[in-house]
Coordinates of C-alpha atoms in Angstrom, one line a residue:
X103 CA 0.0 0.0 0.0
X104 CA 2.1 2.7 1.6
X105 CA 5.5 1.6 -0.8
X106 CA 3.5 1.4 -4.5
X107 CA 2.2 5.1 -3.6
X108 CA 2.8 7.7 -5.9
X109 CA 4.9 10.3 -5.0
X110 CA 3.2 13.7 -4.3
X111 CA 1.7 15.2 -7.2
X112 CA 3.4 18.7 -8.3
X113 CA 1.3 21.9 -6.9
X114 CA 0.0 22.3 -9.8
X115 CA -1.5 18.9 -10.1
X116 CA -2.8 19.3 -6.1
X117 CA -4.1 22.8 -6.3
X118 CA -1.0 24.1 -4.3
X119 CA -2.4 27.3 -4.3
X120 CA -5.5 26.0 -2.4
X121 CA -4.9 26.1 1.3
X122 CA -7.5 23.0 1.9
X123 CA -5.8 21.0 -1.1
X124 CA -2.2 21.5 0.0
X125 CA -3.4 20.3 3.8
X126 CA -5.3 17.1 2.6
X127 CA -1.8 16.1 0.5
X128 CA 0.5 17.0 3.6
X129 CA -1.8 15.2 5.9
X130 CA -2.4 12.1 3.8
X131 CA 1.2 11.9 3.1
X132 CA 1.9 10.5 6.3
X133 CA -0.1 7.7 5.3
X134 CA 2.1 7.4 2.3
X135 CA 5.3 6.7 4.5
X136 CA 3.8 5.0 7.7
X137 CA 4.1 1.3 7.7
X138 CA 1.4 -0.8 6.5
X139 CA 0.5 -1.7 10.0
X140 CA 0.0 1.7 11.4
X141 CA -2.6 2.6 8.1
X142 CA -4.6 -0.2 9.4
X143 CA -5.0 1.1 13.1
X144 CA -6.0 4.6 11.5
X145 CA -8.4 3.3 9.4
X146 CA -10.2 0.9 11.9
X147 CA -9.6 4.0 14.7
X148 CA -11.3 6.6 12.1
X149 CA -13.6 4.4 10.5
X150 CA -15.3 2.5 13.9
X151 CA -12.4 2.9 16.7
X152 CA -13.4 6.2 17.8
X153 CA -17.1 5.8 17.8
X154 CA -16.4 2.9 20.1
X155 CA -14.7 4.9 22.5
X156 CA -17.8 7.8 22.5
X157 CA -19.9 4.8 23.9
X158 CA -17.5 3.2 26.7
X159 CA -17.1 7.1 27.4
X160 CA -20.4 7.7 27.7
X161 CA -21.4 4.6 29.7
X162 CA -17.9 5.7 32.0
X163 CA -20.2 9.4 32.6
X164 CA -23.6 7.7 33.2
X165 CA -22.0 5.3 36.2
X166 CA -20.1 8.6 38.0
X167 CA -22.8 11.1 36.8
X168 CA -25.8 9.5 38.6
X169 CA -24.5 9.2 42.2
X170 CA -24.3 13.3 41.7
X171 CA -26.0 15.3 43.8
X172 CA -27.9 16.9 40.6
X173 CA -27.9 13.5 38.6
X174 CA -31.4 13.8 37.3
X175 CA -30.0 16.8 35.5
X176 CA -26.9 15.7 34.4
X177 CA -28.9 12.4 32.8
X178 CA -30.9 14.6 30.7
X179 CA -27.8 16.5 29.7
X180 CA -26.3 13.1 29.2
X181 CA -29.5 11.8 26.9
X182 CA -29.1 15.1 25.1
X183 CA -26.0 14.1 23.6
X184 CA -26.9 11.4 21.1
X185 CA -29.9 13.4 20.4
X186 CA -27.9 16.1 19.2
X187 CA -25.7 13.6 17.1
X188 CA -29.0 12.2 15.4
X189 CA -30.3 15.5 15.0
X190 CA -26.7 17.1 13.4
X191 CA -26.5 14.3 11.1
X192 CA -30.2 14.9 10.4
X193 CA -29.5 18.8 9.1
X194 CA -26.2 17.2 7.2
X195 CA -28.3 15.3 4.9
X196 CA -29.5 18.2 2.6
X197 CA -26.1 20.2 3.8
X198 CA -24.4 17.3 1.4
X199 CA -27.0 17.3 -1.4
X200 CA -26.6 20.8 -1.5
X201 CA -22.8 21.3 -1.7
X202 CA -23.0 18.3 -3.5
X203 CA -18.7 17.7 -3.3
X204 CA -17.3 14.6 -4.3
X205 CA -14.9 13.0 -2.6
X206 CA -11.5 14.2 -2.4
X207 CA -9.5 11.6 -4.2
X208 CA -12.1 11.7 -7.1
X209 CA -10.4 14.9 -7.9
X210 CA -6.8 14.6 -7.2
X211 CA -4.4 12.0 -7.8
X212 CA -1.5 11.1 -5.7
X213 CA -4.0 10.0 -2.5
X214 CA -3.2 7.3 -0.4
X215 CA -7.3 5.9 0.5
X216 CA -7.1 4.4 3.3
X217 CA -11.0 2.9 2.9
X218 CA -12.4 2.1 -0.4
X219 CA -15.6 2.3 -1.7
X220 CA -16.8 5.6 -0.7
X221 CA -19.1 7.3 -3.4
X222 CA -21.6 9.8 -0.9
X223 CA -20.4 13.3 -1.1
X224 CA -17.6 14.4 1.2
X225 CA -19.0 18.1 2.4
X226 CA -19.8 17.9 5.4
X227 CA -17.8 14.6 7.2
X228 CA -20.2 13.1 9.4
X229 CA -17.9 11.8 11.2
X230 CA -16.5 14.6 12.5
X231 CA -20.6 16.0 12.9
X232 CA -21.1 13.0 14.9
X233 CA -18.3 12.5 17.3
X234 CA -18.3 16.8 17.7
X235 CA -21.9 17.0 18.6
X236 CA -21.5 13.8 21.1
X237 CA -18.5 15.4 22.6
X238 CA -20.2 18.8 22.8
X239 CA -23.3 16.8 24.6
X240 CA -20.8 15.3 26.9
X241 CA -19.2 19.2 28.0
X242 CA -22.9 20.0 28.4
X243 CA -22.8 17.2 31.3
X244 CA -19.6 17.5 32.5
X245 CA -16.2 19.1 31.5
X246 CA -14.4 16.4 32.1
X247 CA -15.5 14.0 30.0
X248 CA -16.4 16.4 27.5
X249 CA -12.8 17.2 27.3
X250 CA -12.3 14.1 26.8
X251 CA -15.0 13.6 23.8
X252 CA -14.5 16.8 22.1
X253 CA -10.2 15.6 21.7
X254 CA -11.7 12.2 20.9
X255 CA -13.7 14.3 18.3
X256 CA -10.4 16.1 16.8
X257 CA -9.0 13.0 16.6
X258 CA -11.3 11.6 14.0
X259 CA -11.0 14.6 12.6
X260 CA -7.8 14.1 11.6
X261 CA -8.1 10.4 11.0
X262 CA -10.9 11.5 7.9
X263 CA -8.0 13.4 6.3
X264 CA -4.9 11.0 6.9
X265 CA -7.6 8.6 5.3
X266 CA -7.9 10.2 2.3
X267 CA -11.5 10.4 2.3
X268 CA -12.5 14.5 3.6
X269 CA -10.6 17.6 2.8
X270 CA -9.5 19.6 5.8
X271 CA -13.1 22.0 5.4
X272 CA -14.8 19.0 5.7
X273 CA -13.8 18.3 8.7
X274 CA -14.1 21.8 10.2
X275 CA -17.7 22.3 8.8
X276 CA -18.6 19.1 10.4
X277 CA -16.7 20.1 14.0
X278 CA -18.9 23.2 13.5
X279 CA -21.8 21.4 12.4
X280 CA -22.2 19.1 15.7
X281 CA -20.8 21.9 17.8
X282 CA -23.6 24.7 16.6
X283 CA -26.2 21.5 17.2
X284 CA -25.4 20.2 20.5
X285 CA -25.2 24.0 21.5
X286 CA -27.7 26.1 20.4
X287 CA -30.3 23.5 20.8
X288 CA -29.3 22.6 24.5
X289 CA -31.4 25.1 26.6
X290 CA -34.7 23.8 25.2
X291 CA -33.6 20.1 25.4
X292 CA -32.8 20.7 29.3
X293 CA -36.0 21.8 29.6
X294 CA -37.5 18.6 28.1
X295 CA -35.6 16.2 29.4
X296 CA -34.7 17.2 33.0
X297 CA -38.3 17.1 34.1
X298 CA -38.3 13.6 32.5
X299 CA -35.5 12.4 34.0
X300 CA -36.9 13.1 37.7
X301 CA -39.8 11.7 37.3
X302 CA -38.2 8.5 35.7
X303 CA -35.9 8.7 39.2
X304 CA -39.1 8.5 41.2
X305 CA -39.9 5.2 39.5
X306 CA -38.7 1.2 39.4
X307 CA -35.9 2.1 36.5
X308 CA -35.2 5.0 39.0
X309 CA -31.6 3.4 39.2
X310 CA -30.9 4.4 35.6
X311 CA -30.9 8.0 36.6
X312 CA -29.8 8.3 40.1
X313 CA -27.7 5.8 42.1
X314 CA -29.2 5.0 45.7
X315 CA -26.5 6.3 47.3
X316 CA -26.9 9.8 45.6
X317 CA -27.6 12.9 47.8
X318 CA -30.8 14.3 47.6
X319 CA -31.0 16.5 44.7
X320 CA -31.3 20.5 46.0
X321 CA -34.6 22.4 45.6
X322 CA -33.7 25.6 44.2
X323 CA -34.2 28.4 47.2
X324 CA -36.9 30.9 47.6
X325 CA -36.4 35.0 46.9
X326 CA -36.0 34.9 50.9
X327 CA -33.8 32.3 51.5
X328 CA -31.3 33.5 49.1
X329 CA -31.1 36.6 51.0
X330 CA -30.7 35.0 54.0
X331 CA -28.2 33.5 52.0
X332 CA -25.6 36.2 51.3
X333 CA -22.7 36.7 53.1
X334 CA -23.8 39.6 54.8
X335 CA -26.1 37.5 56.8
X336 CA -22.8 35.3 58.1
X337 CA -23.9 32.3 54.9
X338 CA -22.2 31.1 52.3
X339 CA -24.0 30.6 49.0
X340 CA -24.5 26.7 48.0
X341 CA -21.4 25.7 46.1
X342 CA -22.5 24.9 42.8
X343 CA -22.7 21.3 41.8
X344 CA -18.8 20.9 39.3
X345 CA -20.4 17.9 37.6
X346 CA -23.1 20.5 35.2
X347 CA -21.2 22.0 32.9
X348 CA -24.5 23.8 32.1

């Protein structure tokens, strides 16, 4: 694979003057010199790898998120990200039959294609829209692991690239795809789903969304009792709960 590649294409053949062109060939030319060995982890990594990782990620924040002491709250935050990947990928399907752009190495020679076979258009990689809006979700829960998903997310990123498979834009308009998603759309799905998510605490499956040795989630304080609250009356005001990002 890597040793019967072509050498890179002269700039004029790439589009050297094109910014997102000259990326995709200096990115997928380290496919061209890796070994065989390592092209395979990056394919099975970008292809199914990372999406593997989102769910024992995900499944990691649902066992420490629900013996919070706002877990009902966090769940629905939790639930709201693979909404807001179904929903992302949802708005990317007339995005792509709109832009309509074929796939990268349909236009330039010289690629090293890491996965055969792919004839969809390349604008915008839902990859990226997937694993972005997930790990945006996740920050929505918690900054920790949404640290850890939105890297994860930058990561397949550049796996789509080093692939062969997405130009560089691709990539970014799908990061900002799942990012404007899982974002803009997360104030009204608190709304809907935290209510849900304490009354599904109150019942048998309760378990799912709080563990039963969670503190007792905090009722939100009366006009009065947050005065009483301030420091001028010798309180401090509740520390706020680290686990909600938002």
């Amino acid at each position: 694979m890597a040793g019967l590649a072509m050498e890179h294409p002269m700039p004029e053949a790439t589009g050297g003057s094109n910014p997102d062109v000259s990326l995709l060939y200096d990115i997928n030319g380290i496919a061209k010199d890796a070994p065989h060995w390592a092209d395979r982890a990056m394919e099975f990594i970008g292809e199914y790898g990372i999406v593997f990782g989102f769910a024992v990620l995900m499944l990691c924040a649902w066992w420490s998120l629900r013996k919070g002491r706002n877990a009902p709250a966090a769940m629905a935050a939790l639930l709201w990200a693979p909404l807001a990947a179904g929903i992302a990928l949802l708005v990317n399907v007339p995005i792509r039959g709109f832009v309509r752009r074929p796939r990268p190495f349909l236009d330039h020679q010289g690629l090293e294609v890491l996965i055969k076979g792919k004839t969809d258009f390349s604008f915008v990689s839902d990859h990226a829209t997937l694993t972005m809006a997930l790990g945006v979700g996740l920050f929505v829960a918690n900054r920790k692991y949404g640290l850890i998903g939105i890297g994860l997310a930058l990561l397949e990123g550049f796996c789509r690239v080093y692939m062969g498979v997405h130009y560089p834009t691709d990539v970014v308009g799908g990061l900002a795809l799942g990012t404007a998603v899982a974002l803009l759309l997360a104030p009204l799905a608190m709304m809907l789903l935290t209510p849900l998510m304490r009354a599904l605490a109150g019942t048998r499956a309760g378990w799912l969304v709080r563990s039963a040795d969670a503190p007792a989630e905090q009722e939100p304080m009366s006009a009065a009792e947050a005065g009483a609250a301030m420091p001028g009356h010798g309180h401090h005001l509740h520390h706020r709960d680290n686990d909600l990002a938002a």
